[in-house]
Structure formats: C-alpha cells, structure tokens
mmCIF file of C-alpha atoms and ligand atoms in Angstrom:
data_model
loop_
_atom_site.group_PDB
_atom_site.id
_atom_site.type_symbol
_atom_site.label_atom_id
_atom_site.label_comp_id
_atom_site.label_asym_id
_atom_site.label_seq_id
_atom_site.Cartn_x
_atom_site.Cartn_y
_atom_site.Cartn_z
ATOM 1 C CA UNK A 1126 110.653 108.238 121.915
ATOM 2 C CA UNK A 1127 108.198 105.412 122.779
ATOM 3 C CA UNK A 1128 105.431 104.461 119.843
ATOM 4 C CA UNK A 1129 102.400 106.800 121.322
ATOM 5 C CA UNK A 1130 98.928 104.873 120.399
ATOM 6 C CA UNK A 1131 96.163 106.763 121.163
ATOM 7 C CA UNK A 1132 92.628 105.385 120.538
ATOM 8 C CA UNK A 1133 89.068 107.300 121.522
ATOM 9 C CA UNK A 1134 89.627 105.804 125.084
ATOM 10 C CA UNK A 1135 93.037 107.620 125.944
ATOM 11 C CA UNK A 1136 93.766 110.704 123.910
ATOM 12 C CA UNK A 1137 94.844 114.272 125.426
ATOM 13 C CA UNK A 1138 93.190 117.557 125.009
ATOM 14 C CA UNK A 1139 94.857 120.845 124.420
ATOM 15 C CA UNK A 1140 92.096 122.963 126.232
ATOM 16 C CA UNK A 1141 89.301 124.293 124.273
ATOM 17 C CA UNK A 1142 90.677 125.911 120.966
ATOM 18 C CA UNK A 1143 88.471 130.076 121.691
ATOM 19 C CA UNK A 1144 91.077 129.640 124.504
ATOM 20 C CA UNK A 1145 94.330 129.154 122.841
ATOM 21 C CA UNK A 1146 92.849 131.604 120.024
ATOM 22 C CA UNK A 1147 92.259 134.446 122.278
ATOM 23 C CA UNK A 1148 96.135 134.115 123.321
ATOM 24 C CA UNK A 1149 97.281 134.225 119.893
ATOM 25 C CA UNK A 1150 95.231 136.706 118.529
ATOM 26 C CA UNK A 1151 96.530 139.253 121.082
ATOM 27 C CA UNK A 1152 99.902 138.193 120.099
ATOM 28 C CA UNK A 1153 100.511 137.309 116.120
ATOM 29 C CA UNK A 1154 104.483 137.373 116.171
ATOM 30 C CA UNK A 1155 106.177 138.747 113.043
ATOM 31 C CA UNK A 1156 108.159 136.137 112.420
ATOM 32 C CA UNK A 1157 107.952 132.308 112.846
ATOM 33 C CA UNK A 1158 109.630 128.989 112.728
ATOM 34 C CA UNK A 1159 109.703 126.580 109.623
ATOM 35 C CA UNK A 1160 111.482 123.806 107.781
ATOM 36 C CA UNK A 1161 112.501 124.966 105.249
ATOM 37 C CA UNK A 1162 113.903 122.732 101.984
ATOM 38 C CA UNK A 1163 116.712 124.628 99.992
ATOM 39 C CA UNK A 1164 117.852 122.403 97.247
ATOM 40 C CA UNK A 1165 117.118 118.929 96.446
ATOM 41 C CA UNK A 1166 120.325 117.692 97.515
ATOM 42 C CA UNK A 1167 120.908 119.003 100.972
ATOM 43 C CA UNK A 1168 119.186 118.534 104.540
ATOM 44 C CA UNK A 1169 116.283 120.019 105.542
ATOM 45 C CA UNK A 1170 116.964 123.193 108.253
ATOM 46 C CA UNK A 1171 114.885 124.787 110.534
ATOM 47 C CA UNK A 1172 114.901 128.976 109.959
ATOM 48 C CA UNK A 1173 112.883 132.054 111.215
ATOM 49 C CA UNK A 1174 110.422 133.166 108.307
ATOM 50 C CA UNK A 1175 108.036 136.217 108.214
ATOM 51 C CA UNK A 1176 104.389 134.720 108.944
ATOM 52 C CA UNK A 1177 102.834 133.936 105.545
ATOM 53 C CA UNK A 1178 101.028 136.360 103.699
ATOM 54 C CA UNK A 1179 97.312 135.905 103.453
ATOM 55 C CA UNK A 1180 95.451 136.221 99.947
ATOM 56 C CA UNK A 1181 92.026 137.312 100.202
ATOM 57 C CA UNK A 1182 89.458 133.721 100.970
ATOM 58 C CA UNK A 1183 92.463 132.280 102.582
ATOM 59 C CA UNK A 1184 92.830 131.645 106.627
ATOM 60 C CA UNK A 1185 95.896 131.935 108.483
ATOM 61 C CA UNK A 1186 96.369 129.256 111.015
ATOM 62 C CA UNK A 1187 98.322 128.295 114.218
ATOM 63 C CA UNK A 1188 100.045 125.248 113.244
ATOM 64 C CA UNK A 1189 99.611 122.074 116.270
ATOM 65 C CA UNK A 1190 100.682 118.910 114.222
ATOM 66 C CA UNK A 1191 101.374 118.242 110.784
ATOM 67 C CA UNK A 1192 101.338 114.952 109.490
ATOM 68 C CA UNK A 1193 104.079 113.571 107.268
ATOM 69 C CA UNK A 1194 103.824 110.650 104.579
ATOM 70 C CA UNK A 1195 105.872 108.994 101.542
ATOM 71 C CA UNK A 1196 104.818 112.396 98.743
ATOM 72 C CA UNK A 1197 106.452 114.719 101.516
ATOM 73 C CA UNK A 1198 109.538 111.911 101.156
ATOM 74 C CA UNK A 1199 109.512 111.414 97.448
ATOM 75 C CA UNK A 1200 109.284 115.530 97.115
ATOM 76 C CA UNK A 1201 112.155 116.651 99.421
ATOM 77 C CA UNK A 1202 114.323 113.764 98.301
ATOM 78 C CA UNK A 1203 113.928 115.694 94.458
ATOM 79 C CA UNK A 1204 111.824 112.522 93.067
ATOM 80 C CA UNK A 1205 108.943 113.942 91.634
ATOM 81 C CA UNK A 1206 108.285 115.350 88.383
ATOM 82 C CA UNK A 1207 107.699 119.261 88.007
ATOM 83 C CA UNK A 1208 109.812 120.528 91.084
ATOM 84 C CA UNK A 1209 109.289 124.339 91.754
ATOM 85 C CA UNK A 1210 112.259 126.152 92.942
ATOM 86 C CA UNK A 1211 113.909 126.356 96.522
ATOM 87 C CA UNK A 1212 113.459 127.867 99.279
ATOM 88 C CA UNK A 1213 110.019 125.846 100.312
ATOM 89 C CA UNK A 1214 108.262 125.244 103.503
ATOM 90 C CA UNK A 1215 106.965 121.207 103.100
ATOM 91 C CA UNK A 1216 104.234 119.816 103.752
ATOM 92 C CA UNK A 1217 100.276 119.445 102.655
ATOM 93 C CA UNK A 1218 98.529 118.595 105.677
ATOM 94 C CA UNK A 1219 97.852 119.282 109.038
ATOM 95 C CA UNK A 1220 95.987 120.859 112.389
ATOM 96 C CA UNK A 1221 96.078 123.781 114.154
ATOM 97 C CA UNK A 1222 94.069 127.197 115.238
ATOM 98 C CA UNK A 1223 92.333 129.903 113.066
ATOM 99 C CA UNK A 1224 94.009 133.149 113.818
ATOM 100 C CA UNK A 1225 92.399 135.140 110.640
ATOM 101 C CA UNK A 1226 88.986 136.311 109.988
ATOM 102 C CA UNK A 1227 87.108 133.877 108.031
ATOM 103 C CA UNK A 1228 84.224 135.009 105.360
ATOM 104 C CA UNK A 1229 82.095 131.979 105.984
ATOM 105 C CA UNK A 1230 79.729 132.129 109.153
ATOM 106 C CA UNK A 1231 81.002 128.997 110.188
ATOM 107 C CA UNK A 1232 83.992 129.523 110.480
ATOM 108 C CA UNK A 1233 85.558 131.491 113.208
ATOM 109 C CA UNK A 1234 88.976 132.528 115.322
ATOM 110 C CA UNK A 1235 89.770 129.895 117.479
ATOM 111 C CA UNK A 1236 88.089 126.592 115.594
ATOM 112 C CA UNK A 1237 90.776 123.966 115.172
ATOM 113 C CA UNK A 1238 90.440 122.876 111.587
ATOM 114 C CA UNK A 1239 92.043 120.562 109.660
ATOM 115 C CA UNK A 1240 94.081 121.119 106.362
ATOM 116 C CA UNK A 1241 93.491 118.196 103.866
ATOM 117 C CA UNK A 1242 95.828 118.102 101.225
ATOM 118 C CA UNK A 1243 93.415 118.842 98.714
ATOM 119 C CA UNK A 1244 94.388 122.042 99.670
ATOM 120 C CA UNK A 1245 93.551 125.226 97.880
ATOM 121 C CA UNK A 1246 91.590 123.544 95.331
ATOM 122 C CA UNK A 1247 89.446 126.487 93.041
ATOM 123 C CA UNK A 1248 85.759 125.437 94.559
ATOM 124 C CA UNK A 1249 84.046 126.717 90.903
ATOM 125 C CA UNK A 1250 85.611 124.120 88.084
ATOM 126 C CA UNK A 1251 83.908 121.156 87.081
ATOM 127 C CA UNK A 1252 86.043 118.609 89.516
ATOM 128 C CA UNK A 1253 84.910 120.575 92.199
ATOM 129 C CA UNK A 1254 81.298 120.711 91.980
ATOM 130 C CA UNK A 1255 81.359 117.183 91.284
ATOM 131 C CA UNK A 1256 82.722 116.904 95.005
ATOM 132 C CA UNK A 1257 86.200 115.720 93.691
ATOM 133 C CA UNK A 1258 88.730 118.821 94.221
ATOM 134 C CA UNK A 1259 91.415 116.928 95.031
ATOM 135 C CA UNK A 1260 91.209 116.587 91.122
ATOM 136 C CA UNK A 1261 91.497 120.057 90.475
ATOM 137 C CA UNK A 1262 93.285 121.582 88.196
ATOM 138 C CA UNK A 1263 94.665 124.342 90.002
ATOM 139 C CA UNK A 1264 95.078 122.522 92.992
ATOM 140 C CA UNK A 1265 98.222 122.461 94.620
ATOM 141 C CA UNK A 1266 99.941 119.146 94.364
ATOM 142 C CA UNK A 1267 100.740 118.221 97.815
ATOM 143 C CA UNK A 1268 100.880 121.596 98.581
ATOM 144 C CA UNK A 1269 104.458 122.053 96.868
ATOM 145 C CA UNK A 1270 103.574 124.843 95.275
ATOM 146 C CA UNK A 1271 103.277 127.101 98.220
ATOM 147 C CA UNK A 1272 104.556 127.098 101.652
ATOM 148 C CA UNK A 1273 103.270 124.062 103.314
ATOM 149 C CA UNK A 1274 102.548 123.511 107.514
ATOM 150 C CA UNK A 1275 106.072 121.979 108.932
ATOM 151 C CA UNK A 1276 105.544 125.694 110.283
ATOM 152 C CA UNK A 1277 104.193 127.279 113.061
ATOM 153 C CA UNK A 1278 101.518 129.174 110.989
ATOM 154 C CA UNK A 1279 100.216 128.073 107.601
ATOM 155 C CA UNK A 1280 97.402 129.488 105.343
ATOM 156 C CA UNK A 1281 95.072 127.381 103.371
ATOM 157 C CA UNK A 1282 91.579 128.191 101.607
ATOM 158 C CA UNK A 1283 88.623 128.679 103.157
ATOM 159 C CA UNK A 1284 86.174 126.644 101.576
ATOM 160 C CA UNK A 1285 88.902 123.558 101.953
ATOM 161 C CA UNK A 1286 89.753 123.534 105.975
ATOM 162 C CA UNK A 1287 87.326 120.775 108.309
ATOM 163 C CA UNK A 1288 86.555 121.750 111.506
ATOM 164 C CA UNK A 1289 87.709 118.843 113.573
ATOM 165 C CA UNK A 1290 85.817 117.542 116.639
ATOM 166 C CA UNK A 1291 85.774 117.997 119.695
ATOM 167 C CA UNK A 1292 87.600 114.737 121.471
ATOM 168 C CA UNK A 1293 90.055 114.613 118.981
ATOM 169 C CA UNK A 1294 93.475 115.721 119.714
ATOM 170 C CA UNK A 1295 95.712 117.761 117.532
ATOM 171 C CA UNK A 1296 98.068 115.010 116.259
ATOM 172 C CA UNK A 1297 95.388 112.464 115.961
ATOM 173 C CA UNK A 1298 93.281 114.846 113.692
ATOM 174 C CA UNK A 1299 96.472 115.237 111.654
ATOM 175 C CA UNK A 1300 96.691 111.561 111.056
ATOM 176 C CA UNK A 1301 93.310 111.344 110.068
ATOM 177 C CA UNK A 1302 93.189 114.277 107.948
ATOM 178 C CA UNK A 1303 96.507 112.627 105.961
ATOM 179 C CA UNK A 1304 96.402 108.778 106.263
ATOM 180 C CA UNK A 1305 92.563 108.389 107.384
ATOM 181 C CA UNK A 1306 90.839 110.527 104.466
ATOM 182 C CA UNK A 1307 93.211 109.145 101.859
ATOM 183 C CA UNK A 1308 92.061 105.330 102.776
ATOM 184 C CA UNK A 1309 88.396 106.040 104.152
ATOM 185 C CA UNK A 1310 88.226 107.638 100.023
ATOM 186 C CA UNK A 1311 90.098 104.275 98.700
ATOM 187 C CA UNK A 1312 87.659 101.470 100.777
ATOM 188 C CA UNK A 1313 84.436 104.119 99.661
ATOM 189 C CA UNK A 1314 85.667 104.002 95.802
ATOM 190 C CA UNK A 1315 85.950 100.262 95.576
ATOM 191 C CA UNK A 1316 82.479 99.489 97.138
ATOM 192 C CA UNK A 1317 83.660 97.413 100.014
ATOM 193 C CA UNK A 1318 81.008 95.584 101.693
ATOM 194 C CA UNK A 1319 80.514 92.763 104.263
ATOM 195 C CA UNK A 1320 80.899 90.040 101.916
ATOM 196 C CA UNK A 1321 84.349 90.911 100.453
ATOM 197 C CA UNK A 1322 87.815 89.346 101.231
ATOM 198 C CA UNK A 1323 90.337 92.777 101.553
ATOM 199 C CA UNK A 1324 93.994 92.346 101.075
ATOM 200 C CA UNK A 1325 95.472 95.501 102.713
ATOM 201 C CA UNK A 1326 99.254 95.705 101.168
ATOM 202 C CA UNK A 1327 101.749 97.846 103.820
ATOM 203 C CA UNK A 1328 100.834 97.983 107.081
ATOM 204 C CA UNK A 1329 102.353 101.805 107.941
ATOM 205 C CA UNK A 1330 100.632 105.193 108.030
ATOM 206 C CA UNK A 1331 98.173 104.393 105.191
ATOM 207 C CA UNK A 1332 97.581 100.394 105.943
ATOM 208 C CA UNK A 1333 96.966 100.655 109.634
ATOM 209 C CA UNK A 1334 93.645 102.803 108.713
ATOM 210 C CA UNK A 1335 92.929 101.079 105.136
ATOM 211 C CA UNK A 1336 92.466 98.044 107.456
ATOM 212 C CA UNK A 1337 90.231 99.261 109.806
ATOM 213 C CA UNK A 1338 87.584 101.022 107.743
ATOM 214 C CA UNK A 1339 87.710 97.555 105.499
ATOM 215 C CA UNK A 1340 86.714 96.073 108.873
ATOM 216 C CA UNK A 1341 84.192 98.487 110.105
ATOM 217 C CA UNK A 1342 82.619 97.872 106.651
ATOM 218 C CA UNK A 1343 82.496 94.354 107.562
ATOM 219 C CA UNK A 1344 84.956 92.817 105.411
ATOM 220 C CA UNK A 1345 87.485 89.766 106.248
ATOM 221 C CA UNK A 1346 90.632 91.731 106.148
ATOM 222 C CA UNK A 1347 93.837 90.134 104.936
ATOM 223 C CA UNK A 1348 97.475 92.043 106.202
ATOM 224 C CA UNK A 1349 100.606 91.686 104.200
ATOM 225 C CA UNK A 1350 103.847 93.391 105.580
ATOM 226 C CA UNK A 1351 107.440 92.465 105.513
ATOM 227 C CA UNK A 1352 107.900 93.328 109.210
ATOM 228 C CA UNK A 1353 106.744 91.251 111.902
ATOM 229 C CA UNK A 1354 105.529 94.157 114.362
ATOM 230 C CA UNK A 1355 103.298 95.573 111.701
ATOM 231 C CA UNK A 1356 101.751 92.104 111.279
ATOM 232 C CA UNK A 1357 101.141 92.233 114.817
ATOM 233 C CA UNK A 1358 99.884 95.918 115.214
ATOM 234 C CA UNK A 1359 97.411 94.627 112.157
ATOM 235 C CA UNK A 1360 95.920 91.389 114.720
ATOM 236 C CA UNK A 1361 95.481 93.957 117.301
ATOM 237 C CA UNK A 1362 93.724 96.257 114.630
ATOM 238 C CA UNK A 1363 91.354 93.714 113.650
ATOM 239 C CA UNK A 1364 92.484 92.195 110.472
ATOM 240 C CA UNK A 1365 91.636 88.323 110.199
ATOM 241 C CA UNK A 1366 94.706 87.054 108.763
ATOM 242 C CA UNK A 1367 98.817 88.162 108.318
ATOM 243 C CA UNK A 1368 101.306 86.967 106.072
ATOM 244 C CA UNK A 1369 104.426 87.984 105.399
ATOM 245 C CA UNK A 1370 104.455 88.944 101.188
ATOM 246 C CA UNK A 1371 106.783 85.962 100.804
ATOM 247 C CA UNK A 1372 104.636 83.158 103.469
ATOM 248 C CA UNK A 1373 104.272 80.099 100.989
ATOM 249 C CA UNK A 1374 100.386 79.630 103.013
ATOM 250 C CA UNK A 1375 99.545 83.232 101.716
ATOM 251 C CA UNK A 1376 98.187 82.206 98.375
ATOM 252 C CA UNK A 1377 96.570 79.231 99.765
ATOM 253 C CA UNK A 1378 94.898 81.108 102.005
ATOM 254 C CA UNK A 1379 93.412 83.897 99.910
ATOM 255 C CA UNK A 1380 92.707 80.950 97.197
ATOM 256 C CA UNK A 1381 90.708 79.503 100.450
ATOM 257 C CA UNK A 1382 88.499 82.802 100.030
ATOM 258 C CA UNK A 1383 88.129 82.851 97.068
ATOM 259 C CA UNK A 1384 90.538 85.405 95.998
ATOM 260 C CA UNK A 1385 91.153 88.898 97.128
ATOM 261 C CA UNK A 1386 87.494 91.338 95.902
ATOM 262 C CA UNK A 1387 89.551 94.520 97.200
ATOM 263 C CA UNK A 1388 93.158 94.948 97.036
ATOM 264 C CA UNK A 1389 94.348 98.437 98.870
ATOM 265 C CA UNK A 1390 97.662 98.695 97.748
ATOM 266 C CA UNK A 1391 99.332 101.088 100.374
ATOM 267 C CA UNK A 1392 102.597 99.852 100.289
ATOM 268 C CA UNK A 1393 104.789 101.929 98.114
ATOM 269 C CA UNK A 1394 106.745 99.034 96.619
ATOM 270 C CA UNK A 1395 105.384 98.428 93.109
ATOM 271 C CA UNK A 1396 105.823 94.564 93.686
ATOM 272 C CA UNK A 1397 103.165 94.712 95.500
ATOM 273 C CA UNK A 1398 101.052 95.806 93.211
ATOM 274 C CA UNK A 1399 102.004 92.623 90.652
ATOM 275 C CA UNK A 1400 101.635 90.505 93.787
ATOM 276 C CA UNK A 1401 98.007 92.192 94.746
ATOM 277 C CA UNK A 1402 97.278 91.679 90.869
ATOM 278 C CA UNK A 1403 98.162 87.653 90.990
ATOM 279 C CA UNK A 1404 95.135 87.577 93.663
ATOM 280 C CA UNK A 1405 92.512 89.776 92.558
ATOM 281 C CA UNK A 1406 89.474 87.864 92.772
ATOM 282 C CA UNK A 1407 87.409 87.820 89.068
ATOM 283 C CA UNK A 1408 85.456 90.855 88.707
ATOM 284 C CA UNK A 1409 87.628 92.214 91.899
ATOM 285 C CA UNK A 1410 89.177 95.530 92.508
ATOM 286 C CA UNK A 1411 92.566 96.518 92.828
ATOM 287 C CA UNK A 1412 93.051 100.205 94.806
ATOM 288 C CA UNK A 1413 96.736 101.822 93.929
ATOM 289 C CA UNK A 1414 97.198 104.231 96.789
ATOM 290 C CA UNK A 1415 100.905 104.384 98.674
ATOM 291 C CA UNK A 1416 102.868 103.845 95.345
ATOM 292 C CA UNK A 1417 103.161 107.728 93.702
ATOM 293 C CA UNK A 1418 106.554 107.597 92.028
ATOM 294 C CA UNK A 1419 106.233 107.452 88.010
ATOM 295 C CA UNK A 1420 107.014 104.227 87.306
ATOM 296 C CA UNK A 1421 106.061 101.439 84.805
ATOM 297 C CA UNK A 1422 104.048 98.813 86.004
ATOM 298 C CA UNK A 1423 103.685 95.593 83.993
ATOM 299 C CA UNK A 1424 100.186 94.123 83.254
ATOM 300 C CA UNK A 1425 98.743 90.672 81.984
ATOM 301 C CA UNK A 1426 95.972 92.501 79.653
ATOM 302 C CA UNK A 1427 94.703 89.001 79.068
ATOM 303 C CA UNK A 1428 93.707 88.017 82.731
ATOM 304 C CA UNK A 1429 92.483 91.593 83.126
ATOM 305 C CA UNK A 1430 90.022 91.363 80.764
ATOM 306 C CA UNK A 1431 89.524 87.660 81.343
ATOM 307 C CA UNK A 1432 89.186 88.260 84.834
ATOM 308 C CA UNK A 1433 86.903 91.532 84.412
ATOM 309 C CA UNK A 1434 89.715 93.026 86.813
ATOM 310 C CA UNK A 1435 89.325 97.106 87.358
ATOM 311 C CA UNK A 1436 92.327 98.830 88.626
ATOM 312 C CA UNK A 1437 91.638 102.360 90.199
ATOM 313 C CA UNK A 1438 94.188 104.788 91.834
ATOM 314 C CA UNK A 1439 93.041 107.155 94.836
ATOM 315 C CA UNK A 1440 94.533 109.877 96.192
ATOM 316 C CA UNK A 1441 93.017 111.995 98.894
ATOM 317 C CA UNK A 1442 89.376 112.485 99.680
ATOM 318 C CA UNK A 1443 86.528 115.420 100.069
ATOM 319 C CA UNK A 1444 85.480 117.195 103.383
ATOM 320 C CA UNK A 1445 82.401 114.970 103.398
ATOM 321 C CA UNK A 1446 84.880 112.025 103.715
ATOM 322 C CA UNK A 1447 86.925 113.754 106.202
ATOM 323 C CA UNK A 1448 84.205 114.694 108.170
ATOM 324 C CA UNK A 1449 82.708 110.873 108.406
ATOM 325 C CA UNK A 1450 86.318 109.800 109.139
ATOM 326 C CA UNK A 1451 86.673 112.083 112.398
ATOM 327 C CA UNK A 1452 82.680 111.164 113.350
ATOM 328 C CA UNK A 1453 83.976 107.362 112.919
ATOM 329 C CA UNK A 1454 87.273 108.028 115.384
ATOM 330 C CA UNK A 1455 85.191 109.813 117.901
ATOM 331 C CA UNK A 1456 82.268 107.426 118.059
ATOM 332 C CA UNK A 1457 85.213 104.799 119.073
ATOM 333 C CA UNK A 1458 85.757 103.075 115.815
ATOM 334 C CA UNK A 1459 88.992 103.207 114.865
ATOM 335 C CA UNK A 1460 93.135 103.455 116.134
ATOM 336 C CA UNK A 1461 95.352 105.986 115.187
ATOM 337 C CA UNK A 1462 98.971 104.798 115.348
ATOM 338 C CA UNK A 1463 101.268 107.232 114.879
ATOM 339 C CA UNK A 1464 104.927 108.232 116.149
ATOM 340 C CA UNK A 1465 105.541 112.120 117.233
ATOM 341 C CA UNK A 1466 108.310 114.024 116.768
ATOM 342 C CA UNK A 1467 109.445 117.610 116.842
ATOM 343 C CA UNK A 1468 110.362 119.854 113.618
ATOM 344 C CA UNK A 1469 113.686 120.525 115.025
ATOM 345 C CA UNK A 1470 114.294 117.001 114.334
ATOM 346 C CA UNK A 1471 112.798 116.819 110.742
ATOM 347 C CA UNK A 1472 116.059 115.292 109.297
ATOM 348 C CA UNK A 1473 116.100 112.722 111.601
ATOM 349 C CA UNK A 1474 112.534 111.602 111.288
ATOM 350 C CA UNK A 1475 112.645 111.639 107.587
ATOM 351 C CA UNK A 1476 115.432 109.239 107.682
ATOM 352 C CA UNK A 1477 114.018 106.513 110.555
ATOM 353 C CA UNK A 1478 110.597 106.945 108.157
ATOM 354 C CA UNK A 1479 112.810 106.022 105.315
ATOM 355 C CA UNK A 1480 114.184 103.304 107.068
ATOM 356 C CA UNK A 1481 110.845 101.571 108.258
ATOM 357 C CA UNK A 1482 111.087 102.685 111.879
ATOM 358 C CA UNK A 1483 107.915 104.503 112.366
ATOM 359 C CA UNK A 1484 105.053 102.397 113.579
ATOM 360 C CA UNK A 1485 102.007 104.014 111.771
ATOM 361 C CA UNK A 1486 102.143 107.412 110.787
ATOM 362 C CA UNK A 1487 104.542 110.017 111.501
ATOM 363 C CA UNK A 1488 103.338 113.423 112.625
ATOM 364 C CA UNK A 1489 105.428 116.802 113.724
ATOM 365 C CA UNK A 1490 104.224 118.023 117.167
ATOM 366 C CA UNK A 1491 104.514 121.636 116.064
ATOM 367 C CA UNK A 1492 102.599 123.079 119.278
ATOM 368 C CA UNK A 1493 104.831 121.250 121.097
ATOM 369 C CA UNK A 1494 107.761 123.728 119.803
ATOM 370 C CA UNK A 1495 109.667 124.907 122.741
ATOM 371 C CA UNK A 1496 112.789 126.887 121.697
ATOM 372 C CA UNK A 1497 113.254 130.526 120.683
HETATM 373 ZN ZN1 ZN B 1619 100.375 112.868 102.228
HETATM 374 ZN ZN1 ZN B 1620 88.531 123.329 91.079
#
C-alpha cells in the first residue's frame, strides 16, 4: 500500500458521525472482531469476541482507527515489565463513535472522540487534579490492563475521551491522539521558544510531529535519522537542517548554533540519547520520549552539573493538550504522516514497523473492516 499523507488540504470525511451513530445504535451486534494476543511468544490472531462489557462512567465506542506505536511493540513482543496474563485485546489509543449513553452533557451518541492513552485514569487523586493523569496511579499502562481498541468496539472513561473536530478524519485523529499529544506534551514541558536550536532524534511516528510543533513554536529544528527518506520527509516538514547520526558535519553544525537548547529524543535507540547528551547546549534540555524499555543509560554527572543540563522524560499528554493539538491540525499547521493498514494484517504490520518500513506512524483502519 502506497505511504497515504494527508495534511488539512486533502483529508477524507466519513460523513457526519449522528449519522453513522444512528446506524449503529439500531444495530449493536453481540459479538465483534479483535486482535487478540495469546502468549508472549506466538502471533497475534484475529477472533470474534463478545462486545466489551461497560462499567458504570465508562463509554462504549465504535472503533474507526487505532493508532499503533513502539509500547504496543515492546508489550506484545513480552518486553515490558509487569505483563498481565493472556488472552488481551492491544492497544491504548484510538478513534471511533460513541454508541453508549454518556453522563456528561457533552457528551453524546454519535460524537467521534478520541481515546488518549491516558486512558481510564481515576479523575479524583492528586495527579489528576494537577492536570497530569497520565501519572495516575491507577491508570492503565498503555491500556494493557484491559482490552485495548485493535477492536471494533472499545470502552474507555468518560471524563478521559476528546471530542475530535470536525475536518479531521478518523485515522488522522488517531495519529494525533498517539504520536501528536505525546510530542505537543514533550516541546510544551521543555519551554521551547523561538530562540532555541531543537535536535529532533528519529524521524518516525513520534519525530515527524516533535518536529513540527518545535517549528510552529519558532525554533531552528535540527533532524537526525539513519534513513535517508525520513531525512527527506523532515525538509519537506520544515526542519532546517538533516544529518545522518553518523554525518562527520553534524557536530560542526550544531557547535555552529551553539549547541542543541532542546533535545526530543524520539528515537528508541538509547544511543541516541548519549549522542543527544554530547550536544546539549549549557543550561539545555534533553526530552526522553521514544526510548521506554528499562534500560541503563550511562551519564557524565560532571558535565551535567557543569553544564546545568536537565534531563526530563514525557510520556503522553492531558485533554487540554490534545485538544490544542487537533485545533493546531485543523487551522492548517501541521502533517500527519502515517501508513494504514487493516487488523487482519496486524502481524504483518508489526513486523514492516519493526523493520523501519513505515513512513510516520502506523494506524489500523478498523472502519475500514470488510469481512464477516
Ligand atoms: Zn503509544
Ligand atoms: Zn488519578
């Protein structure tokens, strides 16, 4: 399938979502299809599943597209600490219908909303008041914990879904909601501004974005990749320079400016985070967001405090965020990139992700589902 690059100017519409709702609410099947993951060790298979049950606050929703990162990877491949049991439906975010009731007024049947992957955070502890509940301590990590939306209906809380835009199609929200929130939080937490020199480290799902909202705040944006096409999918995105990590002129250049004030780390190789560290600028700020595997990462204690270096991670965002992030795409602002594909072929796109073959994000067409 061709690399499908939508932007504000060319994107498709479903119809208006009261439309599709008032189909599905006539006909809620009992059963419906899912990926489901049965050990750690074997492939993922598609199956027929009852439709989720739906605790009390909680919405049941009409999966459209469901985006899929490197935690959904690192998960299914057995890689993270904690792993529940098996069966499990993946995946933590996505974009589809309300087919429920909801409490809130503003929230009704038929509003396409998206599912961060803060996901059923508890909306009462102190994390959560403080607008952080992707901190939460009863969150679901990444959603693991419960079924997940590589499904054709998912529930998720009420008081965590975004009501996304019109103007914005289904598997654009779902990059946005995944890829967009995660990096629009990362660029807001380090304070970028118009002055600063941004190195944005893997230009895939994560990068592409990281470097735009750098840009839109008006820094000079650096791109570092090991494959030429995402160096030149990061020109066409805006970013002022592109090196290859291993280009001798790279360190010249960011010495040029001065050294790097931002470093968003998206990459999930930890040498670049050792190589993003060799070029913080003093008193810069280095972002960890596409590395989550538990592993050890050396650091020179004496340049970091020398250097007045802070090191933050980031991982997902609040509905604020992910509100100004789809207000940004629809005023014309930024690109998603992303590569579609269908659930029944879930094995398939987990490996070409693994292998570096998806140009920006990949994202599971589920209303696209046409088999029995
Ligand atoms: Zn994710
Ligand atoms: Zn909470």
């Amino acid at each position: 399938m061709p690399q499908q690059r939508a932007s504000t100017t060319h994107r498709g519409h479903r119809g208006t979502p009261r439309l599709i709702a008032e189909q599905d609410t006539q006909s809620l099947p009992d059963t419906m299809l899912a990926v489901e993951a049965v050990d750690y060790q074997s492939p993922l298979r598609l199956s027929h599943r009852p439709l989720p049950a739906l605790p009390s606050g909680s919405l049941l929703v009409r999966m459209e597209a469901a985006g899929v990162c490197r935690t959904d990877l690192q998960i299914v491949r057995g890689h993270w600490p904690d792993l529940p049991s098996l069966p499990r439906i993946p995946g933590h975010t996505g974009v589809g219908i309300v087919v429920s009731d909801a409490l809130s007024r503003n929230i009704q049947i038929g509003d396409r909303v998206a599912l961060p992957w803060l996901g059923l955070s508890c909306g009462t502890c102190e994390q959560c008041l403080n607008e952080r509940p992707q901190l939460c301590a009863s969150r679901d990590q990444a959603r693991w914990n419960a079924d997940g939306t590589w499904a054709e209906y998912a529930t998720t809380s009420e008081h965590d879904v975004v009501i996304v835009p019109e103007g914005i199609a289904p598997c654009e929200a779902a990059v946005l909601s995944e890829a967009g929130l995660t990096t629009y939080a990362a660029v807001e937490r380090a304070g970028v501004r118009a002055t600063h020199t941004v190195g944005v480290f893997g230009i895939g799902g994560l990068g592409h974005l990281a470097l735009q909202y750098a840009g839109i705040a008006g820094a000079h944006t650096v791109a570092i990749d090991f494959m030429e096409n995402k160096l030149v999918l990061a020109k066409e995105l805006g970013a002022q320079a592109q090196f290859h990590p291993q280009d001798p002129m790279l360190g010249n250049y960011v010495s040029r400016q001065g050294g790097l004030d931002v470093a968003l780390i998206c990459s999930d190789t930890p040498s670049a985070v050792a190589q993003a560290l060799s070029m913080i600028a003093p008193g810069g700020t280095a972002v960890l967001i596409g590395l989550q595997q538990p592993v050890q990462l050396p650091l020179d204690a004496f340049a970091l405090v020398r250097n007045s270096i802070t090191i933050i991670g980031s991982t997902g965002g609040t509905r604020r965020q992910l509100h100004d992030v789809f207000k940004v795409h629809r005023d014309g602002m930024t690109q998603v990139v992303y590569q579609a594909r269908g659930l029944e072929v879930v094995n398939q796109a987990l490996a070409e992700m693994e292998q570096n073959m998806i140009e920006g994000q990949l994202v599971f067409d589920i209303a696209g589902i046409a088999y029995e």
